[in-house]
Every structure is written in structure tokens, then in C-alpha cells.
Amino acid sequence: MLPVKRAIMVLLSLLVGLFLVGSWLIASLNLEFAENAMGKLRERQITDTFYANLDRINAHHRLMEQSTRGLARAGGLLLRTPSEPAALASTLRNALQDLPDSYGSSLWYVEGGRPARYAYRQGQSVQVEPLSADEQQRLSGWFLRLRDLPSPGDPAQQWTAAYYKSSINSVVISHATLIRDQTGRPVGLAMTDWLADDVIRTVSRVEVTPSTFAFLLDHENRNLSSLSDAPDVDRAQQLIDSVTALQLHQRLQEAPVPVINTRQLASPMQQLLHHVGQQDYSLFFSPTRAGMIFGIGVPQSEIDAVLTPMRESSTRIQLLAGAIMLIISALILYLVAGTLRQLHNLYTDTLTHLPNRERLLADLKKTHTASLLLLNLDAFKEINDFYGHQCGDHVIATLAEALQQHLDERADWRGSRLYRMPADELAIWLPGHHSEEQLAPALTRLLDFISNLNIQWQEQDIPLSASVGVACCNQRDARDLTGEQLLPAANIALELARTDNESFVFYDASQGIREGYEQNLIGANRLRAALDEQRIVAFFQPIMDVASQRIEKYECLVRMIDEQGEPVSPIHFLDLAKKVRLYRAITRCMIDSAIERFADQPYSFSINLSCEDLLDPELADYIITTVDSHVIGERVIFEILESEGIENYAAVRQFIDRAKALGCRIAIDDFGTGYSNFEHLMRLNVDLIKIDGSLIRQLDENPTALTLCRGIVQFAEELGIQTVAEFVHSPAVLKKVQALGIHFAQGAAIGMPSASLITEIRMLDADKPGTSS
């Protein structure tokens, strides 16, 4: 059946390929035709817009040239009359009135006997004033340059670049024409100014696409276009800077860009592809009559935008046709080779071509006597993370091939089968009865073989080591395992090997590990149910002020109420809560329960926190936020459990400082149980120390305990820290506590933890401390 399946796959692939190629060719031809048509239409639209604006700019140039020539003729006629400043001023005013778009006009004569005047617009009026010495010197230079030009000369030579005119405090572009006398001899200069702001407004009105920008470069490659109205001024400045950097004047002189449109032979439109940042632009530009360069930049993406719908339509057609063919092919393949494909995928690992976990589970159901080895590569995650998953696959495939060859060649592994398990695990099934003594030497040789394998990736040696968990059907001191129990047992043994840093571990049913796991699972389920059903509650143990013999504080202690309504001590579930990551939820529950209980009570109350709680940023934030929101910090005492060990002082101190800012107090629990106690007091800003119960309960019968407690009390008094005695279980111990000067006491003699608040203490003997509430 496999050759038939392959033949069908080949034929189907050819059919699909031919259809897809034909569809692609047809769609490509249609798309190419449409793109050409739309491209020409788009080019015509851009050309029309470009020339419309270029004509507008050139028309203004012509008007100014005509105005300047008229002014020059008028200046020549003035030579025939006596020198009268009033006549000169009138001529300049008339020139401005004839050309409303010009800003100023000047008349200057070579002979010093004639006055030089400059007229310019100021609001609705025209001002006339003498030309400054600097202006006359500038006009003298222009006069000499124009006088020496060949006749008739290039009209662009009569235009200046943009320059600053100090008399009007503005930037202008000027057109200059020689004044000639009756004999045609140049005797002066007439000039008309075009205000740069007017130029900029003219250029800025150009629109082709939403992101099109226009520019006008003068003779000295200075830009005359506005950036103030651009949505993104920085981006607009970047575009203009990139255009000026192209040195288009120089390009046109050295190597002209190919002409793409000659509608106006005098100013043919040219095109240049330009890349700015991450975007491509088409620059369309042409010299103006005044010798400046006018241009527009259009984003290539906006030029091509009209083609996007056609391309999308063509793509949809191709995808639809391809999908239909793929569906038909898949149906044919499913009918002919579906069963083989399913079996292959179900029981074979695609990377190593070994039988997989499903095959192993099926084989174990038929197993009666055998051993199962579960092999896990050490530090395989580091190999994956450092070299990549391709390297990890290479390592697994190479190891599987080498292991298979090793098992085939060794007599002690005769009849074994190698399986690929998920992730970085392999399994070896070995039939027959085996003992630990029999398998241990073979396992040692197997692990040595793995360690000595020469596996390389990109010329780098990849060192390997492995841990092995072994489970055998025959168990010496316990009931034998069935085949289906081998895999869970081998998993347990492997976990023990990794935890204890052993090369291999044999599963021993007599140790009850599996039963312990079962109990942990049951306990975890009970704990989750208790949290869901709000059966994690707070009990409250009274704390008595030894001097006043009144209850002033309570310690909040966690309890789990079981299904029968009985309280369960935390010793039975807190360690399990840490293993199954429910410890944070229990702490949050205690915080909420304690604050809710004492919100309307006058008593202070303490809550036990482990270092694990304080080092959990999310939980620490929740505790501080909750206390702050209830404005109850003045009555809250956080007891840091000494038995948990304080290592990260910086993080613990950070929580303490935040808590104290809210008025909370800090206590060290179980003080006196280790040498680190005094270091805690030196490094943490605590308010109370709770003397460990192992010392307090012996005060009435152990002199050493009494001496130690006395030293602790004296030390605390010198530091200004209050003391609390725990496990005060009898009146005799309470007397010793009073004698030592300890501030507070708690224990059986005061009151045991209860769901309700114990507010009254009753002593049995008359010579014992009296009753107080």
C-alpha cells in the first residue's frame, strides 16, 4: 500500500502544481496589464499636477520680469529729466501697483549724481527710502555681472538666489534688469523683489497624495518651502534635508536625469527614485524660468496604492483555487492512505523514528515480567537555550541512533527496545526478571557510553550526561509491579535520581514513595477545596500585658476546617501548600480574615509572615495595599518567622520600611533559637521579639533557660525593644515571666487559639495572678 500511496501523492502534487502555475500565470498577466494601465493614469495625474504648479510659478516669474523691464525703461526715461527724488519715488510706486505680487522695487544708477531709491510694501501703503551703502554695493556687483553677460543672455542669470535684505528684515528673491540710456549703454540697475514667504506659500499649496511634499531650490541649493504646517515637522525637515543633499543643480549640469515627460520642452519633467529612512519616494522636478528647481516628492507606496486592490483580488483568486485543489487532494489522500498515516503518526516519533510513548504504553499492557529504564539528559534545557532547538533535535537524534546501536551490540541488553519519550527522555524496555545487582553494572557502562559520545554541533563539542530511573516488575520486599505500573514507578525513581544527584536510582515499592505521592495529591485536593469553600480561617490567641494583666493583643493563626468541621493545625498542610504553590493564597486569606475581624475592634493583632511571603513582590504589594486601604496600620504587627531564615536582608528591610510607614510594628518570632537572632536585630528595625517557647516552657525548672531569657530581656531593654513570652503554659511559668520583666505573655495559661476572641482570663488558685479582662 505504501508504493500506491506514494504514487498518488506524486500525481496529486503534479496536478496541484500545474493548476497553481496556470492560475499564477493568468493572474500575473491580468495584473500586469492592469498595473500598466493604472500606472499610466497615475503618471498622467502626477504630470498634470506638476505642470499646473510649475506654470503658476513660471507665470509669476514672467510677470516679475515684465515689471522689472518696465521699471528699467522708466528708469531710462528719468535720465532725460532733471534729477528729482519725487519723480523717482513715483516711478517705484507705480511699478509696485502694476504687479501686486511683488514686494519691493529698486532703481540704482552708476553715476553718483542720480539718487538710488528702494520702494517696498508696508501694510496697505508703499514706503520709499534711499538705498543703504551695503545695498548699493550689492547692486553694483549685480550690475557688473549683468553687464558682462553675452547678449541676449540667459533669463535665469537675471534672478538672484534667496538673500536677507536688512532694510526690510526679510528674505527675498530678486529679478534685476539693466537700465540703458538712449545709446543703449548700461547706466544703472532696476530690480524687483519677490518675498520669500510668498514663494513658500506658493510652493506649499501643491497636493498630489496625502504625504506628498513640494520643494523649490534656489541657485545656491537653498530650500524655499514651508515646514511649519507639516503634521510631523521633524520628518518634513528630514525629507527637505535629503533633497538638498542631492545637489540637483549639479546633477542636471553633470549628468542629466532621463526625461520622463516633455510636455514643456523648456522645462522637461524629470524623475529620480529617492530613499529616505524606511520609505521610498519618487522625486519629479524641473528647472523653472528663473533657474530654480521646482519639484514634488511622492511616496512610492501611495503611487502603488491604486494597485493594491487588484493585487489582493488576484491573490484571493489564487488562494481560493489553491485551497480547492488542496482540499480535493487531502480527501483523496485520506481515502487511500489515511489508516497507514494514522498508525505511523500514533506510534512513531518523527524525529528519531523510534516507537514513542503511546507505543510503550501499549506494549506495557502486554508485559508481565520486565524492567523499564527512563533516561533523562542532564542540562538539556541549557543546550537548547544556548545552541537552539535545532541543536537539541540533533543531539536527541544522534543519541537515539548511538543508543540503539549500543543496545544491539551488547549481550546484557539483548531483547531490549528503545523508545522516544517526550522532551529529553528515552526509555529502554528490557524483558525478563532482573535485580538491582544484575542491572547496576550494565547501567554504569551505559552511562559511561553516553558520557563518552562525541556529538558536535557547528564544530562545538556537546558534552552529555544522564540520570536514569529504573523500575523492575519483581520487588523483593513488596508486591510485584504490573507492566502498567512500570512507567509511573520509573518516573518516581528518575525524579529521586535528579533530586539526590544520583546517576541512577531503582524504584523500591517498600519505601512507600508512591503512596506518599498519592497522599500529597489527596492533601492538595483537600487544600484547594478548603480554599474554594472558604474553610481556611483565622484563630486568635490572646496576648496579655504582663504588667496590667489585661488582654491587649491577639496573634492570628491559620487553621483549616476539615469536612467534619474540625480545625486542622497548620503543621499538617503548610509544607504541602508550599509544594503545590498554594502558600500565597493562604497568606492572602489570612490577611483578609484578620483585617476583617479586627476592623472594628480596639485590639492590636499580629500576623505571621515567612521570608517567602516578604520576597514575593506581588504578595508584599497586596499586603501593604490592603493594610493601607483599611487604615489599620497602627494596630498591625507583622511577625517574621525566625525559623524560616532571613537571608535577603535588603528585600526584607524594604518590606519592613513600607510597613512601618503605615504605622505597623515588626516582631521577630522564635527569638533565641539560633545564632542569627542578634544579626536580625542589628540589621532589621524591629519593635518586638518573641522569645522562643522552647526556652519559656522551662523557666520554672531549668536555670539555664532562665539565664538565657534574662540575658535576652536585658539586651532587648537596652535596644528599646519589647519582649513577648510564648508557650506560657502554667501559672508557675507566668510568675517567672513577670519576674523577668517580660512585657507580654501568651500560652495555655492565658488562652488557647480560638475562632472567637478571648477577652477574659480566669486563674484557679488564689495566690496566682488575678482575673482580668
mmCIF file of N, CA and C in Angstrom, residues 609 614 620 623-625 627-628 632-640 651-667 685 687:
data_model
loop_
_atom_site.group_PDB
_atom_site.id
_atom_site.type_symbol
_atom_site.label_atom_id
_atom_site.label_comp_id
_atom_site.label_asym_id
_atom_site.label_seq_id
_atom_site.Cartn_x
_atom_site.Cartn_y
_atom_site.Cartn_z
ATOM 1 N N LEU A 609 4.366 36.129 59.043
ATOM 2 C CA LEU A 609 4.829 36.160 57.661
ATOM 3 C C LEU A 609 6.172 35.450 57.563
ATOM 4 N N LEU A 614 7.630 37.681 52.224
ATOM 5 C CA LEU A 614 8.216 39.012 52.054
ATOM 6 C C LEU A 614 8.963 39.141 50.738
ATOM 7 N N ALA A 620 3.723 40.907 48.649
ATOM 8 C CA ALA A 620 4.106 42.021 49.517
ATOM 9 C C ALA A 620 3.309 43.286 49.165
ATOM 10 N N ILE A 623 -0.225 42.917 50.542
ATOM 11 C CA ILE A 623 -0.314 43.113 51.990
ATOM 12 C C ILE A 623 -0.294 44.601 52.325
ATOM 13 N N ILE A 624 0.678 45.320 51.756
ATOM 14 C CA ILE A 624 0.804 46.747 52.060
ATOM 15 C C ILE A 624 -0.431 47.512 51.587
ATOM 16 N N THR A 625 -0.917 47.194 50.387
ATOM 17 C CA THR A 625 -2.085 47.885 49.831
ATOM 18 C C THR A 625 -3.322 47.634 50.684
ATOM 19 N N VAL A 627 -3.514 46.777 53.927
ATOM 20 C CA VAL A 627 -3.409 47.473 55.219
ATOM 21 C C VAL A 627 -3.658 48.965 55.029
ATOM 22 N N ASP A 628 -3.087 49.523 53.981
ATOM 23 C CA ASP A 628 -3.231 50.952 53.724
ATOM 24 C C ASP A 628 -4.689 51.320 53.439
ATOM 25 N N ILE A 632 -5.498 50.722 59.037
ATOM 26 C CA ILE A 632 -5.458 49.938 60.274
ATOM 27 C C ILE A 632 -4.025 49.648 60.692
ATOM 28 N N GLY A 633 -3.063 50.330 60.015
ATOM 29 C CA GLY A 633 -1.662 50.023 60.233
ATOM 30 C C GLY A 633 -1.199 50.182 61.665
ATOM 31 N N GLU A 634 -1.781 51.120 62.438
ATOM 32 C CA GLU A 634 -1.329 51.363 63.811
ATOM 33 C C GLU A 634 -1.554 50.156 64.717
ATOM 34 N N ARG A 635 -2.483 49.238 64.321
ATOM 35 C CA ARG A 635 -2.779 48.081 65.185
ATOM 36 C C ARG A 635 -2.257 46.766 64.620
ATOM 37 N N VAL A 636 -1.482 46.848 63.541
ATOM 38 C CA VAL A 636 -0.986 45.622 62.892
ATOM 39 C C VAL A 636 0.457 45.357 63.310
ATOM 40 N N ILE A 637 0.726 44.092 63.661
ATOM 41 C CA ILE A 637 2.079 43.634 63.967
ATOM 42 C C ILE A 637 2.393 42.487 63.012
ATOM 43 N N PHE A 638 3.470 42.606 62.269
ATOM 44 C CA PHE A 638 3.908 41.521 61.390
ATOM 45 C C PHE A 638 5.009 40.739 62.088
ATOM 46 N N GLU A 639 4.770 39.444 62.310
ATOM 47 C CA GLU A 639 5.768 38.574 62.943
ATOM 48 C C GLU A 639 6.559 37.857 61.861
ATOM 49 N N ILE A 640 7.851 38.126 61.789
ATOM 50 C CA ILE A 640 8.729 37.453 60.822
ATOM 51 C C ILE A 640 9.247 36.187 61.468
ATOM 52 N N ALA A 651 15.650 42.937 50.685
ATOM 53 C CA ALA A 651 14.243 42.820 50.325
ATOM 54 C C ALA A 651 13.362 42.817 51.574
ATOM 55 N N VAL A 652 13.808 42.121 52.628
ATOM 56 C CA VAL A 652 13.031 42.080 53.873
ATOM 57 C C VAL A 652 12.948 43.475 54.481
ATOM 58 N N ARG A 653 14.069 44.183 54.473
ATOM 59 C CA ARG A 653 14.078 45.526 55.061
ATOM 60 C C ARG A 653 13.207 46.485 54.238
ATOM 61 N N GLN A 654 13.164 46.277 52.934
ATOM 62 C CA GLN A 654 12.301 47.114 52.093
ATOM 63 C C GLN A 654 10.838 46.953 52.493
ATOM 64 N N PHE A 655 10.401 45.702 52.738
ATOM 65 C CA PHE A 655 9.025 45.485 53.179
ATOM 66 C C PHE A 655 8.799 46.117 54.551
ATOM 67 N N ILE A 656 9.766 45.949 55.452
ATOM 68 C CA ILE A 656 9.628 46.497 56.805
ATOM 69 C C ILE A 656 9.465 48.020 56.746
ATOM 70 N N ASP A 657 10.266 48.669 55.927
ATOM 71 C CA ASP A 657 10.181 50.133 55.831
ATOM 72 C C ASP A 657 8.820 50.570 55.295
ATOM 73 N N ARG A 658 8.294 49.844 54.307
ATOM 74 C CA ARG A 658 6.970 50.183 53.764
ATOM 75 C C ARG A 658 5.887 49.976 54.822
ATOM 76 N N ALA A 659 6.009 48.889 55.596
ATOM 77 C CA ALA A 659 5.011 48.607 56.624
ATOM 78 C C ALA A 659 5.063 49.648 57.740
ATOM 79 N N LYS A 660 6.272 50.012 58.142
ATOM 80 C CA LYS A 660 6.404 50.990 59.218
ATOM 81 C C LYS A 660 5.896 52.367 58.798
ATOM 82 N N ALA A 661 5.995 52.655 57.506
ATOM 83 C CA ALA A 661 5.465 53.927 57.016
ATOM 84 C C ALA A 661 3.958 54.008 57.224
ATOM 85 N N LEU A 662 3.299 52.858 57.329
ATOM 86 C CA LEU A 662 1.853 52.824 57.591
ATOM 87 C C LEU A 662 1.540 52.719 59.076
ATOM 88 N N GLY A 663 2.580 52.705 59.923
ATOM 89 C CA GLY A 663 2.371 52.602 61.362
ATOM 90 C C GLY A 663 2.444 51.195 61.893
ATOM 91 N N CYS A 664 2.714 50.211 61.056
ATOM 92 C CA CYS A 664 2.784 48.817 61.509
ATOM 93 C C CYS A 664 4.032 48.612 62.362
ATOM 94 N N ARG A 665 3.974 47.576 63.227
ATOM 95 C CA ARG A 665 5.137 47.184 64.024
ATOM 96 C C ARG A 665 5.648 45.832 63.540
ATOM 97 N N ILE A 666 6.920 45.571 63.831
ATOM 98 C CA ILE A 666 7.589 44.360 63.366
ATOM 99 C C ILE A 666 8.086 43.573 64.570
ATOM 100 N N ALA A 667 7.810 42.262 64.536
ATOM 101 C CA ALA A 667 8.273 41.366 65.601
ATOM 102 C C ALA A 667 9.088 40.243 64.983
ATOM 103 N N ASN A 685 14.818 46.740 61.618
ATOM 104 C CA ASN A 685 14.252 47.716 62.556
ATOM 105 C C ASN A 685 13.006 47.110 63.209
ATOM 106 N N ASP A 687 10.378 45.982 66.477
ATOM 107 C CA ASP A 687 9.775 46.597 67.662
ATOM 108 C C ASP A 687 9.592 45.608 68.800
#
